[in-house]
């Protein structure tokens, strides 16, 4: 009987954790993941070049958003992936965020990346732990997009 009770508690806990992970993923990605996948369905060297130029030309906007574009990486797989590292340099207000999002509204990729950066920052605000600070946000653009966050003391 005791083993059955423990098993039920383990199953219940695993279910709760799974639901929480799904909730966190939705908080971080939302609609952005679908839009990135759609953007990368048509993968060509020209498309990759356009995206790289787009990100590079928007580095000042990312700085204003509180993130310095420090690295761009390309994975030449099929399909290709572009990953970018953004160093967290400052926190901006919600009003500043809205202004920037409106400013880049006609630039789909930059808008998506900026929203992902803001969501990563919001996620960090929810999970702050110890003396660790958000250091670098890595965003991978491709058919399997991803956001990785590095923390530093």
Backbone as JSON Lines, residues from 0, in Angstrom:
{"i":0,"aa":"X","n":[0.82,-1.19,0.0],"ca":[0.0,0.0,0.0],"c":[0.86,1.26,0.0]}
{"i":1,"aa":"X","n":[1.93,1.29,0.83],"ca":[2.8,2.46,0.91],"c":[3.5,2.71,-0.42]}
{"i":2,"aa":"X","n":[3.94,1.63,-1.07],"ca":[4.61,1.77,-2.37],"c":[3.66,2.36,-3.4]}
{"i":3,"aa":"X","n":[2.39,1.96,-3.34],"ca":[1.39,2.48,-4.28],"c":[1.16,3.97,-4.05]}
{"i":4,"aa":"X","n":[1.12,4.39,-2.79],"ca":[0.94,5.81,-2.45],"c":[2.13,6.63,-2.95]}
{"i":5,"aa":"X","n":[3.33,6.11,-2.74],"ca":[4.54,6.8,-3.21],"c":[4.52,6.91,-4.73]}
{"i":6,"aa":"X","n":[4.16,5.83,-5.4],"ca":[4.09,5.84,-6.86],"c":[3.09,6.88,-7.34]}
{"i":7,"aa":"X","n":[1.94,6.95,-6.7],"ca":[0.93,7.95,-7.07],"c":[1.45,9.37,-6.9]}
{"i":8,"aa":"X","n":[2.19,9.61,-5.8],"ca":[2.77,10.94,-5.57],"c":[3.82,11.27,-6.63]}
{"i":9,"aa":"X","n":[4.63,10.28,-7.01],"ca":[5.64,10.49,-8.04],"c":[4.97,10.83,-9.37]}
{"i":10,"aa":"X","n":[3.93,10.09,-9.71],"ca":[3.21,10.34,-10.96],"c":[2.58,11.73,-10.94]}
{"i":11,"aa":"X","n":[1.98,12.09,-9.83],"ca":[1.35,13.41,-9.69],"c":[2.4,14.53,-9.81]}
{"i":12,"aa":"X","n":[3.55,14.35,-9.16],"ca":[4.62,15.34,-9.22],"c":[5.16,15.47,-10.64]}
{"i":13,"aa":"X","n":[5.38,14.34,-11.3],"ca":[5.88,14.37,-12.68],"c":[4.91,15.09,-13.6]}
{"i":14,"aa":"X","n":[3.63,14.87,-13.4],"ca":[2.61,15.54,-14.2],"c":[2.64,17.05,-13.97]}
{"i":15,"aa":"X","n":[2.78,17.45,-12.72],"ca":[2.85,18.87,-12.38],"c":[4.08,19.52,-13.01]}
{"i":16,"aa":"X","n":[5.22,18.84,-12.93],"ca":[6.46,19.36,-13.52],"c":[6.31,19.49,-15.02]}
{"i":17,"aa":"X","n":[5.73,18.49,-15.66],"ca":[5.52,18.53,-17.11],"c":[4.64,19.71,-17.52]}
{"i":18,"aa":"X","n":[3.58,19.94,-16.76],"ca":[2.7,21.08,-17.05],"c":[3.44,22.39,-16.88]}
{"i":19,"aa":"X","n":[4.29,22.48,-15.85],"ca":[5.05,23.71,-15.6],"c":[6.05,23.97,-16.73]}
{"i":20,"aa":"X","n":[6.72,22.91,-17.21],"ca":[7.66,23.06,-18.33],"c":[6.92,23.55,-19.56]}
{"i":21,"aa":"X","n":[5.76,22.98,-19.85],"ca":[4.96,23.43,-21.0],"c":[4.58,24.9,-20.85]}
{"i":22,"aa":"X","n":[4.21,25.29,-19.64],"ca":[3.82,26.68,-19.38],"c":[5.01,27.62,-19.59]}
{"i":23,"aa":"X","n":[6.19,27.22,-19.11],"ca":[7.39,28.03,-19.28],"c":[7.75,28.15,-20.75]}
{"i":24,"aa":"X","n":[7.69,27.03,-21.49],"ca":[7.99,27.08,-22.93],"c":[7.04,28.02,-23.65]}
{"i":25,"aa":"X","n":[5.77,27.99,-23.3],"ca":[4.79,28.87,-23.94],"c":[5.07,30.32,-23.57]}
{"i":26,"aa":"X","n":[5.46,30.56,-22.31],"ca":[5.81,31.92,-21.89],"c":[6.99,32.46,-22.7]}
{"i":27,"aa":"X","n":[7.98,31.61,-22.93],"ca":[9.18,32.07,-23.63],"c":[8.93,32.18,-25.13]}
{"i":28,"aa":"X","n":[8.27,31.21,-25.72],"ca":[8.14,31.19,-27.18],"c":[6.86,31.82,-27.69]}
{"i":29,"aa":"X","n":[5.73,31.33,-27.25],"ca":[4.48,31.84,-27.79],"c":[4.43,31.71,-29.3]}
{"i":30,"aa":"X","n":[3.99,32.75,-29.95],"ca":[3.82,32.77,-31.41],"c":[5.16,32.88,-32.15]}
{"i":31,"aa":"X","n":[6.21,33.35,-31.46],"ca":[7.5,33.58,-32.12],"c":[8.06,32.31,-32.74]}
{"i":32,"aa":"X","n":[7.93,31.17,-32.05],"ca":[8.48,29.93,-32.56],"c":[7.87,29.58,-33.91]}
{"i":33,"aa":"X","n":[6.57,29.7,-34.03],"ca":[5.9,29.38,-35.3],"c":[6.38,30.3,-36.42]}
{"i":34,"aa":"X","n":[6.56,31.58,-36.1],"ca":[7.0,32.53,-37.12],"c":[8.43,32.27,-37.57]}
{"i":35,"aa":"X","n":[9.31,31.88,-36.64],"ca":[10.69,31.56,-37.0],"c":[10.72,30.34,-37.9]}
{"i":36,"aa":"X","n":[9.97,29.31,-37.55],"ca":[9.92,28.09,-38.38],"c":[9.43,28.44,-39.77]}
{"i":37,"aa":"X","n":[8.39,29.25,-39.85],"ca":[7.86,29.66,-41.15],"c":[8.92,30.4,-41.97]}
{"i":38,"aa":"X","n":[9.68,31.25,-41.31],"ca":[10.72,32.03,-41.98],"c":[11.81,31.13,-42.54]}
{"i":39,"aa":"X","n":[12.11,30.02,-41.86],"ca":[13.21,29.15,-42.28],"c":[12.79,27.98,-43.16]}
{"i":40,"aa":"X","n":[11.53,27.88,-43.48],"ca":[11.11,26.81,-44.4],"c":[11.77,27.01,-45.76]}
{"i":41,"aa":"X","n":[11.89,28.25,-46.16],"ca":[12.54,28.57,-47.43],"c":[13.99,28.92,-47.12]}
{"i":42,"aa":"X","n":[14.83,27.89,-46.97],"ca":[16.21,28.16,-46.6],"c":[17.1,28.12,-47.83]}
{"i":43,"aa":"X","n":[17.77,29.22,-48.07],"ca":[18.72,29.32,-49.16],"c":[19.88,30.16,-48.68]}
{"i":44,"aa":"X","n":[20.98,30.13,-49.42],"ca":[22.13,30.92,-49.0],"c":[21.8,32.41,-49.01]}
{"i":45,"aa":"X","n":[20.95,32.83,-49.95],"ca":[20.56,34.24,-49.99],"c":[19.72,34.6,-48.76]}
{"i":46,"aa":"X","n":[18.83,33.7,-48.36],"ca":[17.99,33.93,-47.18],"c":[18.86,34.07,-45.93]}
{"i":47,"aa":"X","n":[19.85,33.18,-45.79],"ca":[20.76,33.23,-44.65],"c":[21.54,34.54,-44.67]}
{"i":48,"aa":"X","n":[22.04,34.93,-45.83],"ca":[22.79,36.18,-45.97],"c":[21.91,37.37,-45.59]}
{"i":49,"aa":"X","n":[20.67,37.37,-46.05],"ca":[19.75,38.46,-45.73],"c":[19.51,38.57,-44.22]}
{"i":50,"aa":"X","n":[19.34,37.42,-43.58],"ca":[19.09,37.43,-42.13],"c":[20.33,37.91,-41.38]}
{"i":51,"aa":"X","n":[21.51,37.44,-41.78],"ca":[22.74,37.89,-41.13],"c":[22.92,39.4,-41.28]}
{"i":52,"aa":"X","n":[22.7,39.91,-42.49],"ca":[22.8,41.36,-42.71],"c":[21.78,42.11,-41.88]}
{"i":53,"aa":"X","n":[20.59,41.57,-41.82],"ca":[19.5,42.18,-41.06],"c":[19.87,42.29,-39.58]}
{"i":54,"aa":"X","n":[20.38,41.2,-39.01],"ca":[20.78,41.21,-37.6],"c":[21.95,42.17,-37.37]}
{"i":55,"aa":"X","n":[22.95,42.1,-38.24],"ca":[24.12,42.96,-38.1],"c":[23.73,44.43,-38.2]}
{"i":56,"aa":"X","n":[22.88,44.77,-39.14],"ca":[22.47,46.16,-39.33],"c":[21.58,46.67,-38.2]}
{"i":57,"aa":"X","n":[21.09,45.77,-37.37],"ca":[20.2,46.15,-36.27],"c":[20.9,46.13,-34.92]}
{"i":58,"aa":"X","n":[22.22,46.0,-34.92],"ca":[22.94,45.86,-33.65],"c":[22.74,47.07,-32.73]}
{"i":59,"aa":"X","n":[22.62,48.26,-33.28],"ca":[22.38,49.45,-32.45],"c":[21.01,49.36,-31.76]}
{"i":60,"aa":"X","n":[20.03,48.83,-32.47],"ca":[18.69,48.65,-31.88],"c":[18.73,47.64,-30.74]}
{"i":61,"aa":"X","n":[19.5,46.56,-30.93],"ca":[19.63,45.57,-29.86],"c":[20.31,46.18,-28.63]}
{"i":62,"aa":"X","n":[21.33,47.03,-28.87],"ca":[21.98,47.73,-27.75],"c":[20.96,48.57,-26.99]}
{"i":63,"aa":"X","n":[20.13,49.29,-27.72],"ca":[19.1,50.11,-27.08],"c":[18.12,49.24,-26.29]}
{"i":64,"aa":"X","n":[17.93,48.0,-26.75],"ca":[17.02,47.06,-26.07],"c":[17.66,46.44,-24.83]}
{"i":65,"aa":"X","n":[18.95,46.7,-24.63],"ca":[19.63,46.18,-23.45],"c":[20.46,44.94,-23.7]}
{"i":66,"aa":"X","n":[20.68,44.61,-24.97],"ca":[21.43,43.41,-25.33],"c":[22.41,43.72,-26.46]}
{"i":67,"aa":"X","n":[23.69,43.43,-26.22],"ca":[24.72,43.67,-27.23],"c":[24.92,42.41,-28.08]}
{"i":68,"aa":"X","n":[24.74,42.53,-29.38],"ca":[24.96,41.41,-30.3],"c":[26.46,41.14,-30.36]}
{"i":69,"aa":"X","n":[26.91,40.05,-29.75],"ca":[28.35,39.79,-29.65],"c":[28.86,38.72,-30.6]}
{"i":70,"aa":"X","n":[28.01,37.79,-31.02],"ca":[28.44,36.71,-31.92],"c":[27.31,36.32,-32.86]}
{"i":71,"aa":"X","n":[27.68,35.98,-34.07],"ca":[26.75,35.36,-35.03],"c":[27.4,34.07,-35.51]}
{"i":72,"aa":"X","n":[26.65,32.99,-35.5],"ca":[27.16,31.68,-35.92],"c":[26.21,31.08,-36.95]}
{"i":73,"aa":"X","n":[26.79,30.37,-37.9],"ca":[25.98,29.68,-38.91],"c":[26.3,28.2,-38.85]}
{"i":74,"aa":"X","n":[25.26,27.38,-38.82],"ca":[25.41,25.94,-38.96],"c":[24.97,25.6,-40.38]}
{"i":75,"aa":"X","n":[25.86,25.05,-41.16],"ca":[25.57,24.79,-42.57],"c":[24.92,23.44,-42.79]}
{"i":76,"aa":"X","n":[24.03,23.06,-41.91],"ca":[23.28,21.81,-42.08],"c":[22.14,22.01,-43.05]}
{"i":77,"aa":"X","n":[21.35,20.97,-43.18],"ca":[20.15,21.06,-44.01],"c":[18.97,20.87,-43.08]}
{"i":78,"aa":"X","n":[18.26,21.89,-42.78],"ca":[18.41,23.28,-43.22],"c":[19.46,24.0,-42.38]}
{"i":79,"aa":"X","n":[19.95,25.13,-42.86],"ca":[20.92,25.91,-42.08],"c":[20.27,26.53,-40.85]}
{"i":80,"aa":"X","n":[21.12,26.84,-39.87],"ca":[20.66,27.53,-38.66],"c":[21.58,28.72,-38.41]}
{"i":81,"aa":"X","n":[21.0,29.75,-37.85],"ca":[21.77,30.92,-37.45],"c":[21.58,31.07,-35.95]}
{"i":82,"aa":"X","n":[22.68,31.16,-35.24],"ca":[22.56,31.43,-33.81],"c":[23.3,32.73,-33.5]}
{"i":83,"aa":"X","n":[22.78,33.43,-32.54],"ca":[23.35,34.73,-32.18],"c":[23.43,34.84,-30.67]}
{"i":84,"aa":"X","n":[24.52,35.41,-30.2],"ca":[24.72,35.63,-28.77],"c":[24.51,37.1,-28.46]}
{"i":85,"aa":"X","n":[23.72,37.35,-27.43],"ca":[23.43,38.7,-27.0],"c":[23.84,38.85,-25.54]}
{"i":86,"aa":"X","n":[24.77,39.73,-25.28],"ca":[25.22,40.02,-23.92],"c":[24.23,40.98,-23.27]}
{"i":87,"aa":"X","n":[23.72,40.6,-22.1],"ca":[22.8,41.47,-21.37],"c":[23.59,42.65,-20.81]}
{"i":88,"aa":"X","n":[23.2,43.88,-21.21],"ca":[23.97,45.05,-20.78],"c":[23.16,46.02,-19.91]}
{"i":89,"aa":"X","n":[21.85,45.99,-20.03],"ca":[21.03,46.87,-19.19],"c":[19.58,46.41,-19.24]}
{"i":90,"aa":"X","n":[18.8,46.9,-18.31],"ca":[17.37,46.61,-18.26],"c":[16.64,47.87,-18.7]}
{"i":91,"aa":"X","n":[15.67,47.7,-19.58],"ca":[14.9,48.85,-20.05],"c":[13.46,48.74,-19.57]}
{"i":92,"aa":"X","n":[12.75,49.85,-19.61],"ca":[11.37,49.88,-19.14],"c":[10.43,49.26,-20.17]}
{"i":93,"aa":"X","n":[9.23,48.96,-19.73],"ca":[8.21,48.42,-20.64],"c":[7.89,49.44,-21.74]}
{"i":94,"aa":"X","n":[7.89,50.71,-21.4],"ca":[7.62,51.75,-22.4],"c":[8.71,51.76,-23.47]}
{"i":95,"aa":"X","n":[9.97,51.62,-23.04],"ca":[11.08,51.57,-24.0],"c":[10.97,50.32,-24.88]}
{"i":96,"aa":"X","n":[10.57,49.21,-24.29],"ca":[10.36,47.99,-25.07],"c":[9.31,48.21,-26.15]}
{"i":97,"aa":"X","n":[8.18,48.77,-25.75],"ca":[7.09,49.01,-26.71],"c":[7.54,49.94,-27.84]}
{"i":98,"aa":"X","n":[8.29,50.97,-27.49],"ca":[8.79,51.91,-28.5],"c":[9.69,51.18,-29.5]}
{"i":99,"aa":"X","n":[10.59,50.34,-29.0],"ca":[11.5,49.6,-29.88],"c":[10.74,48.6,-30.76]}
{"i":100,"aa":"X","n":[9.8,47.88,-30.17],"ca":[9.01,46.91,-30.96],"c":[8.25,47.63,-32.06]}
{"i":101,"aa":"X","n":[7.69,48.78,-31.76],"ca":[6.99,49.57,-32.8],"c":[7.96,50.06,-33.86]}
{"i":102,"aa":"X","n":[9.16,50.42,-33.45],"ca":[10.17,50.92,-34.37],"c":[10.63,49.85,-35.37]}
{"i":103,"aa":"X","n":[10.64,48.59,-34.94],"ca":[11.13,47.51,-35.81],"c":[9.99,46.66,-36.37]}
{"i":104,"aa":"X","n":[8.76,47.13,-36.22],"ca":[7.59,46.33,-36.6],"c":[7.62,45.85,-38.04]}
{"i":105,"aa":"X","n":[8.23,46.6,-38.94],"ca":[8.27,46.21,-40.35],"c":[9.4,45.23,-40.65]}
{"i":106,"aa":"X","n":[10.21,44.9,-39.66],"ca":[11.34,43.99,-39.83],"c":[11.06,42.72,-39.03]}
{"i":107,"aa":"X","n":[10.53,41.73,-39.7],"ca":[10.02,40.52,-39.04],"c":[11.07,39.81,-38.18]}
{"i":108,"aa":"X","n":[12.25,39.57,-38.73],"ca":[13.29,38.84,-37.99],"c":[13.74,39.62,-36.76]}
{"i":109,"aa":"X","n":[14.01,40.9,-36.92],"ca":[14.47,41.71,-35.79],"c":[13.38,41.79,-34.72]}
{"i":110,"aa":"X","n":[12.13,41.91,-35.13],"ca":[11.02,41.92,-34.18],"c":[10.98,40.61,-33.39]}
{"i":111,"aa":"X","n":[11.11,39.48,-34.09],"ca":[11.09,38.18,-33.42],"c":[12.24,38.04,-32.43]}
{"i":112,"aa":"X","n":[13.43,38.42,-32.86],"ca":[14.6,38.3,-32.0],"c":[14.44,39.19,-30.77]}
{"i":113,"aa":"X","n":[13.99,40.42,-31.0],"ca":[13.82,41.35,-29.88],"c":[12.78,40.83,-28.89]}
{"i":114,"aa":"X","n":[11.68,40.29,-29.38],"ca":[10.67,39.73,-28.49],"c":[11.23,38.55,-27.7]}
{"i":115,"aa":"X","n":[12.05,37.73,-28.34],"ca":[12.68,36.59,-27.65],"c":[13.62,37.09,-26.55]}
{"i":116,"aa":"X","n":[14.38,38.15,-26.84],"ca":[15.28,38.71,-25.83],"c":[14.49,39.22,-24.63]}
{"i":117,"aa":"X","n":[13.4,39.92,-24.9],"ca":[12.58,40.44,-23.81],"c":[11.96,39.3,-23.0]}
{"i":118,"aa":"X","n":[11.53,38.25,-23.68],"ca":[10.94,37.1,-22.98],"c":[11.99,36.38,-22.14]}
{"i":119,"aa":"X","n":[13.22,36.28,-22.65],"ca":[14.3,35.67,-21.87],"c":[14.56,36.49,-20.61]}
{"i":120,"aa":"X","n":[14.56,37.8,-20.76],"ca":[14.77,38.68,-19.6],"c":[13.63,38.53,-18.59]}
{"i":121,"aa":"X","n":[12.4,38.46,-19.09],"ca":[11.24,38.27,-18.21],"c":[11.32,36.93,-17.48]}
{"i":122,"aa":"X","n":[11.76,35.88,-18.2],"ca":[11.9,34.57,-17.59],"c":[12.95,34.63,-16.48]}
{"i":123,"aa":"X","n":[14.07,35.29,-16.75],"ca":[15.1,35.44,-15.72],"c":[14.53,36.14,-14.48]}
{"i":124,"aa":"X","n":[13.73,37.18,-14.7],"ca":[13.12,37.89,-13.57],"c":[12.27,36.96,-12.7]}
{"i":125,"aa":"X","n":[11.64,35.96,-13.33],"ca":[10.8,35.01,-12.58],"c":[11.63,34.0,-11.79]}
{"i":126,"aa":"X","n":[12.82,33.65,-12.3],"ca":[13.58,32.56,-11.68],"c":[14.84,33.01,-10.96]}
{"i":127,"aa":"X","n":[15.04,34.29,-10.77],"ca":[16.27,34.78,-10.14],"c":[16.69,33.85,-9.01]}
{"i":128,"aa":"X","n":[18.0,33.53,-9.02],"ca":[18.49,32.62,-8.0],"c":[19.91,33.02,-7.59]}
{"i":129,"aa":"X","n":[20.13,33.0,-6.29],"ca":[21.45,33.31,-5.76],"c":[21.98,34.64,-6.27]}
{"i":130,"aa":"X","n":[23.27,34.65,-6.51],"ca":[23.93,35.86,-7.0],"c":[24.14,35.83,-8.51]}
{"i":131,"aa":"X","n":[23.5,34.89,-9.18],"ca":[23.65,34.78,-10.63],"c":[22.86,35.86,-11.35]}
{"i":132,"aa":"X","n":[23.46,36.39,-12.39],"ca":[22.82,37.41,-13.23],"c":[22.72,36.86,-14.65]}
{"i":133,"aa":"X","n":[21.72,37.33,-15.38],"ca":[21.6,36.97,-16.79],"c":[22.8,37.56,-17.51]}
{"i":134,"aa":"X","n":[23.55,36.73,-18.2],"ca":[24.78,37.17,-18.86],"c":[24.62,37.19,-20.38]}
{"i":135,"aa":"X","n":[24.31,36.04,-20.96],"ca":[24.22,35.93,-22.42],"c":[22.95,35.16,-22.78]}
{"i":136,"aa":"X","n":[22.25,35.67,-23.79],"ca":[21.1,34.97,-24.36],"c":[21.51,34.54,-25.76]}
{"i":137,"aa":"X","n":[21.41,33.24,-26.02],"ca":[21.72,32.7,-27.34],"c":[20.4,32.33,-28.0]}
{"i":138,"aa":"X","n":[20.17,32.88,-29.18],"ca":[18.94,32.6,-29.92],"c":[19.32,31.87,-31.19]}
{"i":139,"aa":"X","n":[18.73,30.7,-31.39],"ca":[18.95,29.91,-32.6],"c":[17.73,30.05,-33.49]}
{"i":140,"aa":"X","n":[17.98,30.47,-34.72],"ca":[16.93,30.62,-35.72],"c":[17.07,29.49,-36.73]}
{"i":141,"aa":"X","n":[16.01,28.76,-36.95],"ca":[16.01,27.65,-37.88],"c":[14.71,26.88,-37.73]}
{"i":142,"aa":"X","n":[14.66,25.7,-38.31],"ca":[13.44,24.9,-38.19],"c":[13.22,24.39,-36.78]}
{"i":143,"aa":"X","n":[14.28,24.32,-35.99],"ca":[14.14,24.0,-34.56],"c":[14.74,25.16,-33.76]}
{"i":144,"aa":"X","n":[13.99,26.25,-33.63],"ca":[14.52,27.42,-32.94],"c":[14.73,27.14,-31.46]}
{"i":145,"aa":"X","n":[15.61,27.92,-30.86],"ca":[15.87,27.73,-29.44],"c":[16.37,29.0,-28.78]}
{"i":146,"aa":"X","n":[16.19,29.05,-27.48],"ca":[16.73,30.13,-26.66],"c":[17.51,29.47,-25.53]}
{"i":147,"aa":"X","n":[18.77,29.85,-25.41],"ca":[19.6,29.4,-24.29],"c":[20.02,30.62,-23.5]}
{"i":148,"aa":"X","n":[20.04,30.48,-22.19],"ca":[20.45,31.59,-21.34],"c":[21.63,31.15,-20.49]}
{"i":149,"aa":"X","n":[22.65,32.0,-20.43],"ca":[23.81,31.76,-19.58],"c":[23.76,32.74,-18.43]}
{"i":150,"aa":"X","n":[24.09,32.24,-17.25],"ca":[24.09,33.07,-16.05],"c":[25.51,33.13,-15.51]}
{"i":151,"aa":"X","n":[25.84,34.25,-14.89],"ca":[27.18,34.44,-14.35],"c":[27.08,35.08,-12.98]}
{"i":152,"aa":"X","n":[28.03,34.75,-12.13],"ca":[28.08,35.37,-10.79],"c":[28.78,36.69,-10.87]}
